[in-house]
Short mmCIF file of C-alpha atoms and ligand atoms in Angstrom, two decimals:
data_model
loop_
_atom_site.label_atom_id
_atom_site.label_comp_id
_atom_site.label_asym_id
_atom_site.label_seq_id
_atom_site.Cartn_x
_atom_site.Cartn_y
_atom_site.Cartn_z
CA MET A 1 153.21 151.57 135.97
CA GLY A 2 155.82 153.52 133.35
CA THR A 3 157.97 150.86 133.04
CA TYR A 4 155.57 148.02 132.72
CA ILE A 5 153.58 148.84 129.95
CA ASN A 6 155.85 150.97 127.80
CA GLN A 7 155.96 151.69 123.58
CA ASN A 8 158.38 148.90 123.92
CA LEU A 9 155.18 146.80 124.48
CA LEU A 10 153.27 147.82 122.12
CA ASN A 11 156.34 147.81 119.50
CA ASN A 12 157.27 143.85 120.11
CA LEU A 13 153.17 143.15 119.53
CA PHE A 14 153.35 145.28 116.40
CA TYR A 15 156.60 143.09 115.47
CA ILE A 16 154.45 140.05 116.08
CA LEU A 17 151.48 140.84 114.75
CA THR A 18 152.39 141.99 111.52
CA SER A 19 154.66 139.30 110.83
CA MET A 20 151.26 137.03 110.74
CA PHE A 21 149.96 139.33 108.54
CA VAL A 22 152.40 138.77 106.22
CA TYR A 23 152.12 135.12 106.62
CA TYR A 24 149.03 134.10 106.08
CA PHE A 25 148.90 137.76 102.71
CA ILE A 26 151.80 135.67 101.28
CA TYR A 27 150.62 132.72 101.90
CA ASP A 28 147.07 132.97 100.53
CA HIS A 29 148.74 134.81 97.09
CA ARG A 30 151.11 132.26 96.42
CA LYS A 31 149.73 128.60 95.01
CA TRP A 32 152.61 126.39 96.50
CA TRP A 33 152.88 126.92 99.69
CA LYS A 34 149.62 124.64 100.77
CA THR A 35 150.91 122.02 98.78
CA ASN A 36 154.37 121.55 99.85
CA SER A 37 154.82 121.03 103.88
CA ARG A 38 158.79 122.11 103.65
CA HIS A 39 157.74 125.59 102.52
CA GLN A 40 155.94 126.57 104.52
CA GLN A 41 157.64 125.64 107.82
CA TRP A 42 161.08 127.34 106.35
CA PHE A 43 158.23 130.06 105.76
CA LEU A 44 157.15 130.22 109.38
CA ILE A 45 160.70 129.94 110.65
CA VAL A 46 161.41 132.93 108.99
CA CYS A 47 158.29 135.11 109.71
CA THR A 48 158.18 133.65 113.75
CA ALA A 49 162.32 134.19 113.85
CA ILE A 50 161.80 137.87 112.43
CA PRO A 51 159.53 139.42 115.31
CA MET A 52 160.90 137.70 118.41
CA LEU A 53 164.48 138.76 116.79
CA LEU A 54 163.06 142.13 117.15
CA CYS A 55 161.28 141.43 120.27
CA MET A 56 164.53 140.72 121.77
CA LYS A 57 166.23 143.95 119.98
CA PHE A 58 163.90 146.31 121.38
CA PRO A 59 162.80 145.18 124.75
CA ILE A 60 159.91 146.24 126.86
CA TYR A 61 163.03 146.92 129.89
CA ILE A 62 166.13 145.43 130.75
CA ALA A 63 166.96 144.33 134.63
CA ASP A 64 170.05 143.34 136.04
CA ASN A 65 169.57 139.38 135.12
CA CYS A 66 166.66 139.16 132.85
CA VAL A 67 165.55 141.49 129.52
CA HIS A 68 161.95 140.94 128.70
CA ASP A 69 160.11 141.39 126.36
CA LEU A 70 157.41 138.85 123.79
CA ARG A 71 159.46 137.14 122.48
CA GLN A 72 157.94 133.88 123.94
CA ILE A 73 154.86 134.76 122.09
CA PRO A 74 156.78 134.48 118.79
CA PHE A 75 158.45 131.89 120.04
CA LEU A 76 155.28 129.55 120.81
CA ILE A 77 153.07 130.17 117.94
CA GLY A 78 155.90 128.78 116.11
CA THR A 79 156.09 125.77 118.04
CA LEU A 80 152.29 125.38 118.74
CA TYR A 81 151.87 125.89 115.02
CA GLY A 82 154.78 124.30 113.74
CA GLY A 83 156.33 121.33 116.16
CA TRP A 84 159.88 120.62 117.09
CA THR A 85 161.38 121.79 113.31
CA VAL A 86 160.54 125.01 114.09
CA GLY A 87 160.41 124.82 117.49
CA SER A 88 164.47 124.18 117.42
CA ALA A 89 164.56 126.54 114.75
CA LEU A 90 163.69 128.79 116.71
CA LEU A 91 164.91 127.97 120.09
CA ILE A 92 169.08 128.02 118.59
CA LEU A 93 168.16 131.24 116.90
CA LEU A 94 166.82 132.93 120.28
CA LEU A 95 169.53 131.48 122.38
CA ALA A 96 172.91 132.07 120.01
CA VAL A 97 170.84 135.94 119.55
CA ARG A 98 170.28 136.05 123.27
CA PHE A 99 173.86 135.84 124.32
CA LEU A 100 174.99 137.66 121.19
CA PHE A 101 172.91 140.71 122.76
CA TYR A 102 173.47 140.53 126.41
CA GLY A 103 175.50 137.61 127.59
CA PHE A 104 175.18 134.09 128.15
CA GLN A 105 172.44 133.35 131.24
CA PRO A 106 172.29 129.72 131.84
CA ILE A 107 168.53 130.46 133.18
CA THR A 108 167.26 131.80 129.92
CA VAL A 109 168.38 128.07 128.74
CA ALA A 110 166.62 126.32 130.92
CA VAL A 111 163.32 128.39 130.46
CA TYR A 112 162.97 128.08 126.85
CA ILE A 113 163.81 124.73 126.65
CA THR A 114 161.54 123.48 128.96
CA MET A 115 159.25 126.09 127.35
CA LEU A 116 160.15 124.00 123.52
CA ILE A 117 159.59 120.29 125.22
CA ILE A 118 156.26 121.23 126.90
CA ALA A 119 154.80 123.42 123.68
CA ALA A 120 156.14 121.08 120.99
CA PHE A 121 154.52 117.81 122.45
CA ALA A 122 151.14 119.69 122.91
CA SER A 123 151.83 120.89 119.13
CA PRO A 124 150.00 118.47 117.32
CA PHE A 125 147.28 118.04 119.29
CA PHE A 126 146.87 122.00 119.24
CA ARG A 127 146.70 121.95 115.28
CA ARG A 128 143.60 119.49 115.71
CA MET A 129 141.44 121.45 117.63
CA ASN A 130 139.15 123.77 116.78
CA ARG A 131 138.91 127.50 117.52
CA THR A 132 138.23 127.80 120.87
CA ASN A 133 139.86 125.53 121.50
CA LYS A 134 143.03 126.38 120.69
CA LEU A 135 142.64 129.89 122.08
CA VAL A 136 141.71 128.22 125.68
CA THR A 137 144.62 126.53 125.19
CA SER A 138 146.97 128.66 124.27
CA VAL A 139 146.77 131.17 126.85
CA TRP A 140 146.35 128.50 129.29
CA LEU A 141 149.68 126.79 128.32
CA THR A 142 151.28 130.40 127.98
CA PHE A 143 150.34 131.42 131.51
CA PHE A 144 151.25 128.12 132.97
CA LEU A 145 154.40 128.04 131.42
CA ALA A 146 155.55 131.54 132.37
CA VAL A 147 154.91 130.26 136.22
CA LEU A 148 156.50 126.83 135.53
CA VAL A 149 159.91 128.58 134.35
CA THR A 150 159.03 131.29 136.91
CA ILE A 151 158.81 128.06 139.51
CA ILE A 152 162.41 126.35 138.27
CA ALA A 153 164.15 129.93 137.96
CA VAL A 154 163.73 130.95 141.40
CA VAL A 155 164.24 127.23 143.13
CA PHE A 156 167.48 126.01 140.22
CA PHE A 157 168.99 129.74 139.97
CA ASP A 158 168.14 131.89 143.06
CA PHE A 159 166.46 134.59 140.67
CA GLN A 160 164.19 136.83 142.30
CA VAL A 161 160.77 138.24 140.99
CA ILE A 162 159.49 142.03 140.94
CA ASP A 163 156.37 143.53 140.09
CA SER A 164 157.39 144.28 136.40
CA TYR A 165 157.93 140.60 135.64
CA ILE A 166 155.16 139.37 137.39
CA VAL A 167 153.40 141.81 134.66
CA ASP A 168 155.77 141.29 131.70
CA PHE A 169 156.49 137.90 131.76
CA ILE A 170 153.12 136.19 133.61
CA PHE A 171 149.89 138.58 133.13
CA ILE A 172 150.58 139.93 129.75
CA PRO A 173 151.98 137.04 127.36
CA PRO A 174 148.87 135.42 127.56
CA PHE A 175 146.62 138.03 126.54
CA ALA A 176 148.79 139.16 123.30
CA MET A 177 148.61 135.17 122.64
CA LEU A 178 144.59 135.01 122.97
CA PHE A 179 144.77 138.44 120.42
CA VAL A 180 148.12 136.88 117.76
CA VAL A 181 145.65 133.45 118.05
CA TYR A 182 142.79 134.92 116.99
CA ILE A 183 144.00 136.42 114.49
CA ILE A 184 146.30 134.03 113.02
CA GLU A 185 142.68 131.87 113.32
CA THR A 186 140.27 134.45 112.00
CA LEU A 187 143.16 134.49 108.72
CA LYS A 188 143.22 131.33 108.07
CA ASP A 189 139.58 130.77 108.46
CA ALA A 190 138.86 133.12 105.84
CA ILE A 191 141.50 131.79 103.75
CA ILE A 192 139.99 128.08 104.22
CA MET A 193 136.72 129.57 103.20
CA ARG A 194 137.44 130.96 100.35
CA SER A 195 138.72 128.52 98.66
CA LYS A 196 135.78 126.13 99.64
CA LEU A 197 133.26 128.42 97.89
CA VAL A 198 134.92 127.29 94.99
CA LYS A 199 133.39 123.52 96.09
CA VAL A 200 130.47 124.48 96.87
CA GLU A 201 129.32 126.69 93.29
CA LYS A 202 130.79 123.56 91.75
CA MET A 203 128.28 121.37 93.63
CA GLU A 204 125.64 123.94 93.12
CA ILE A 205 126.05 123.80 89.32
CA VAL A 206 126.81 119.73 89.35
CA SER A 207 122.68 119.55 90.83
CA GLN A 208 121.23 122.53 89.01
CA LEU A 209 122.83 121.12 85.35
CA ALA A 210 120.94 117.29 87.03
CA ALA A 211 117.50 118.10 86.28
CA SER A 212 118.39 119.55 82.43
CA ILE A 213 120.90 116.11 82.05
CA SER A 214 118.90 113.85 83.29
CA HIS A 215 115.83 115.54 81.06
CA GLU A 216 118.13 114.98 77.42
CA VAL A 217 118.92 111.83 78.80
CA ARG A 218 115.75 110.26 79.17
CA ASN A 219 114.58 111.74 75.39
CA PRO A 220 117.15 109.35 73.39
CA LEU A 221 115.34 106.43 76.05
CA THR A 222 112.08 106.75 74.69
CA VAL A 223 113.82 106.74 71.13
CA VAL A 224 114.82 103.61 71.48
CA LYS A 225 112.33 102.26 73.58
CA GLY A 226 109.97 102.96 71.17
CA PHE A 227 112.02 101.84 68.36
CA LEU A 228 112.46 98.32 69.60
CA GLN A 229 109.27 98.18 70.54
CA LEU A 230 108.38 99.08 66.84
CA MET A 231 111.08 95.99 66.01
CA LYS A 232 109.08 93.12 68.31
CA SER A 233 106.92 93.42 65.74
CA GLN A 234 108.13 90.96 63.25
CA THR A 235 106.06 92.92 60.31
CA ILE A 236 108.40 95.30 58.72
CA PRO A 237 110.72 94.38 56.76
CA LYS A 238 115.05 94.14 57.07
CA GLU A 239 115.60 97.31 55.57
CA THR A 240 113.41 99.57 57.86
CA GLN A 241 114.31 97.50 60.92
CA GLU A 242 117.81 98.28 60.50
CA ARG A 243 117.02 101.29 59.90
CA TYR A 244 115.41 101.34 63.06
CA MET A 245 118.51 100.03 65.03
CA HIS A 246 120.66 102.58 63.13
CA ILE A 247 119.25 105.28 64.97
CA ALA A 248 118.41 103.33 68.89
CA LEU A 249 122.15 103.21 68.79
CA GLU A 250 123.09 106.85 67.38
CA GLU A 251 120.69 107.93 70.49
CA ILE A 252 122.07 105.92 73.11
CA ASP A 253 125.81 107.07 72.08
CA ARG A 254 124.50 110.49 72.59
CA ALA A 255 123.29 109.52 76.65
CA GLU A 256 126.54 108.13 76.71
CA THR A 257 128.21 111.37 75.27
CA ILE A 258 125.96 113.51 77.65
CA ILE A 259 126.66 111.09 80.88
CA SER A 260 130.29 111.13 80.19
CA ASP A 261 130.91 114.66 79.50
CA TYR A 262 128.95 115.10 82.97
CA LEU A 263 131.46 112.84 85.15
CA THR A 264 134.16 114.10 84.60
CA PHE A 265 132.70 117.89 84.99
CA ALA A 266 131.85 116.36 88.17
CA LYS A 267 135.30 114.52 89.50
CA PRO A 268 138.03 116.32 90.69
CA THR A 269 141.12 116.80 89.06
CA PRO A 270 144.65 117.17 90.17
CA LYS A 271 145.35 121.03 91.20
CA LYS A 272 148.34 121.79 88.95
CA GLU A 273 148.85 124.86 86.77
CA GLU A 274 149.00 123.36 82.77
CA PRO A 275 149.24 124.53 79.36
CA LEU A 276 145.34 124.67 78.13
CA LEU A 277 143.95 124.04 75.23
CA VAL A 278 141.04 126.85 75.28
CA GLU A 279 139.22 125.87 72.21
CA GLN A 280 139.38 122.71 73.11
CA GLU A 281 138.23 123.42 77.11
CA LEU A 282 135.58 125.29 75.33
CA GLU A 283 133.99 123.20 74.02
CA ARG A 284 133.71 120.41 76.29
CA VAL A 285 132.14 123.24 78.67
CA THR A 286 129.63 124.15 75.68
CA HIS A 287 128.99 120.45 75.47
CA LEU A 288 128.36 120.46 79.49
CA LEU A 289 125.91 122.80 78.73
CA GLN A 290 123.75 122.23 75.58
CA PRO A 291 121.07 120.12 77.15
CA PHE A 292 121.11 123.45 79.76
CA ALA A 293 120.62 125.40 76.54
CA ARG A 294 118.11 123.16 75.13
CA MET A 295 115.71 122.62 78.05
CA ASN A 296 115.87 126.89 77.90
CA GLY A 297 115.10 127.18 74.47
CA VAL A 298 118.58 128.77 73.54
CA HIS A 299 121.02 128.63 70.86
CA LEU A 300 124.66 128.18 72.09
CA VAL A 301 127.14 128.84 69.30
CA GLU A 302 131.06 128.50 70.37
CA LYS A 303 133.35 130.41 67.44
CA CYS A 304 137.15 129.60 68.31
CA GLN A 305 140.55 129.71 66.90
CA PRO A 306 143.11 127.83 68.62
CA CYS A 307 145.34 128.80 71.52
CA SER A 308 146.95 128.18 74.78
CA ILE A 309 147.30 129.31 78.13
CA ILE A 310 148.29 127.91 81.28
CA GLY A 311 145.60 127.97 84.24
CA ASN A 312 144.29 124.75 86.17
CA ALA A 313 141.61 122.93 83.80
CA GLU A 314 138.99 122.67 86.34
CA TYR A 315 139.80 126.15 87.19
CA PHE A 316 139.34 126.57 83.77
CA ARG A 317 135.90 125.32 83.40
CA GLN A 318 133.93 125.78 86.48
CA CYS A 319 134.98 130.00 85.50
CA PHE A 320 133.78 129.75 81.91
CA LEU A 321 130.78 127.40 82.44
CA ASN A 322 129.40 130.06 85.67
CA LEU A 323 129.89 132.63 82.83
CA LEU A 324 128.03 130.39 80.09
CA LYS A 325 124.88 129.58 82.69
CA ASN A 326 124.54 132.89 83.52
CA SER A 327 124.22 133.80 80.21
CA ILE A 328 121.96 131.44 79.00
CA GLU A 329 120.20 132.06 81.89
CA ALA A 330 119.58 136.16 81.26
CA THR A 331 118.59 135.11 77.38
CA PRO A 332 114.85 134.38 76.63
CA ARG A 333 113.07 131.82 74.83
CA GLY A 334 114.80 131.97 71.20
CA GLY A 335 118.37 133.93 71.93
CA THR A 336 121.42 133.06 70.95
CA VAL A 337 124.43 132.92 73.31
CA THR A 338 127.90 133.27 71.22
CA ILE A 339 131.38 131.93 72.87
CA SER A 340 134.00 132.66 70.93
CA CYS A 341 137.92 132.76 71.55
CA SER A 342 140.50 134.48 69.02
CA CYS A 343 144.42 134.82 69.76
CA LYS A 344 145.63 138.59 69.91
CA GLY A 345 149.25 138.89 69.94
CA GLU A 346 150.73 138.01 73.46
CA GLU A 347 146.95 138.18 74.35
CA VAL A 348 143.57 135.45 74.22
CA VAL A 349 140.69 137.56 74.60
CA VAL A 350 137.71 134.64 75.37
CA THR A 351 134.33 136.70 74.87
CA ILE A 352 130.82 135.97 75.71
CA ALA A 353 127.48 137.20 74.02
CA ASP A 354 124.47 136.87 74.82
CA THR A 355 120.99 138.57 73.22
CA GLY A 356 119.72 137.98 76.44
CA ILE A 357 118.22 140.72 79.21
CA GLY A 358 120.86 143.04 80.13
CA MET A 359 122.56 144.37 82.84
CA THR A 360 122.24 147.94 84.65
CA VAL A 361 125.14 150.03 85.35
CA ASP A 362 124.69 148.76 89.02
CA GLN A 363 124.63 145.25 88.37
CA ILE A 364 127.71 145.42 86.64
CA SER A 365 129.08 147.80 88.97
CA ARG A 366 128.20 145.06 91.41
CA PHE A 367 129.12 141.89 89.57
CA GLY A 368 131.38 138.91 90.99
CA GLU A 369 130.35 140.66 94.42
CA PRO A 370 129.28 137.82 96.46
CA TYR A 371 125.32 137.02 97.63
CA PHE A 372 124.32 139.37 95.08
CA SER A 373 122.12 138.09 92.81
CA THR A 374 118.47 138.95 90.72
CA LYS A 375 117.23 135.84 90.21
CA GLU A 376 114.55 134.04 92.99
CA LYS A 377 117.06 131.26 93.42
CA GLY A 378 120.02 132.36 92.57
CA THR A 379 123.23 132.00 95.08
CA GLY A 380 124.78 135.18 94.20
CA LEU A 381 128.22 132.77 94.21
CA GLY A 382 128.94 131.88 90.52
CA ALA A 383 129.97 135.12 89.29
CA MET A 384 132.63 135.82 91.89
CA VAL A 385 133.90 132.47 91.50
CA ALA A 386 134.45 132.80 88.01
CA VAL A 387 135.82 136.46 88.81
CA LYS A 388 138.20 134.71 91.10
CA LEU A 389 139.24 132.32 88.74
CA ILE A 390 140.11 134.61 86.16
CA GLU A 391 141.74 136.78 88.59
CA THR A 392 144.07 133.47 89.74
CA MET A 393 144.83 132.91 85.65
CA ASN A 394 146.34 136.25 85.40
CA GLY A 395 143.40 137.02 83.48
CA THR A 396 141.02 140.30 83.40
CA TRP A 397 137.78 140.82 82.73
CA LYS A 398 135.49 143.65 81.27
CA ILE A 399 131.39 143.05 80.64
CA ASP A 400 129.44 145.53 78.20
CA SER A 401 125.63 145.95 78.88
CA GLU A 402 122.83 146.68 77.26
CA ILE A 403 119.30 146.69 78.75
CA LYS A 404 116.72 143.75 76.47
CA LYS A 405 119.81 143.57 74.07
CA GLY A 406 122.44 141.69 75.34
CA THR A 407 125.83 141.32 77.03
CA THR A 408 129.06 140.90 76.68
CA ILE A 409 131.74 139.06 79.05
CA THR A 410 135.41 140.15 77.72
CA ILE A 411 138.19 138.42 79.80
CA THR A 412 141.83 138.43 78.11
CA PHE A 413 144.12 136.03 79.43
CA PRO A 414 148.08 136.44 78.54
CA SER A 415 148.94 133.94 75.94
CA ALA A 416 151.04 130.62 77.53
CA LYS A 417 153.72 131.91 74.43
CA THR A 418 154.84 134.30 76.27
CA ARG A 419 155.69 133.06 79.28
CA GLY A 420 158.41 131.28 77.93
P1 ADP B 1 123.48 133.37 90.38
O1 ADP B 1 123.42 133.03 88.86
O2 ADP B 1 123.22 132.63 91.37
O3 ADP B 1 121.85 134.68 90.18
P2 ADP B 1 125.79 135.47 89.99
O4 ADP B 1 127.36 135.22 90.79
O5 ADP B 1 126.05 133.62 88.34
O6 ADP B 1 124.15 134.75 90.60
O7 ADP B 1 125.33 136.34 89.34
C1 ADP B 1 125.15 137.24 89.49
C2 ADP B 1 124.30 137.95 88.69
O8 ADP B 1 125.10 138.75 88.37
C3 ADP B 1 123.17 137.62 88.49
O9 ADP B 1 121.49 137.34 89.49
C4 ADP B 1 122.57 138.50 87.51
O10 ADP B 1 121.03 139.34 88.01
C5 ADP B 1 124.11 139.02 86.84
N1 ADP B 1 124.68 138.11 85.78
C6 ADP B 1 125.39 137.52 85.20
N2 ADP B 1 125.66 137.63 83.76
C7 ADP B 1 124.45 137.91 83.31
C8 ADP B 1 124.27 138.49 81.66
N3 ADP B 1 125.24 137.82 81.16
N4 ADP B 1 123.24 138.73 81.65
C9 ADP B 1 122.17 139.50 82.66
N5 ADP B 1 122.74 139.26 83.81
C10 ADP B 1 124.09 138.63 84.46
MG1 MG B 2 124.89 131.97 88.18
#
């Protein structure tokens, strides 16, 4: 038994799992890998080649004409997730290293070419599957391939099948594969969920703002309708008529701005990082929230110096929309919410101050925690999304609050000029 299941087997598993964690860790922290599939492929090759080579260097055991290790796991993972390109690169490396370390073996060539062909053909179907099917497929495929290549080895190369071979090459890999694919899928889901959350929260805000927007648009419409009805009666003098017309047109303009502000926010923009004019972006957000603030009887004031930072415009707006909306919601009628920004040396400081209900120490410490809300119909996602977006833009945040006095949130970003 000692020869089948030993420390080396665990080490092999450790190499594979660690590199998968590294893969997703870096994938999660490097925005450009998500859009550039070529980089992603290279990265997958590196992250499957390293554990594969380590497995080969430190095998489970070495028999007369075969070396046992879990190299087929990273090999199959790379091929299933990366297709022909990644699979072929791994095959070349695998064969080269096998011959360097342990000498030439025709069986090895036949075995891994068979695996590559079948796994690469399965790859496009595999990648479209859901999690459960991926798990089932990867386990069966690993088992099937192990049996198939054993048959090939026995029939064509007179290979001697021994007990430890059956355990290490045929029975353990499918289990190891189950484990590895499960972890990969879980990590991937977590990353995808997080990016979807930003969208979910945006839809939530868009629908919550709809009420105040439609209210705000209905007002000018009512005014215009009133004036038109007045003008129908021909008795009013020409100047009055013109004045009415002027007011009506102004009201229509206002409605138009509100709607177009709202639509530009709802529409997605490209996910690129660019220099942002902070005062301009904040002005847009303030505009968009004016109807909401008026509906809540809150004065929304914006005082900004021209500053610029690097970031994504859509994320930036979403972030401040969430924060400002919270401040407006926390402020009773007649209160004020002030947003200001200033450049302090290499930093851009944005503060959002409200004269609202304030937060307890416990609430401050839980700020940004998912699903934490003190509101009856709150989602508890707004602050979390805002905090995530601030971090994405290399910013930091801090809250000062006093119960019944108000809350001030200070957000600091590196200024665009310092990034040269
Ligand atoms: P939601 O707004 O749906 O409740 P958020 O994640 O946007 O969820 O906010 C979480 C919680 O943080 C709020 O429920 C509220 O208790 C608190 N909070 C956020 N901003 C403020 C603020 N400016 N003043 C007081 N409390 C706030
Ligand atoms: Mg909120």
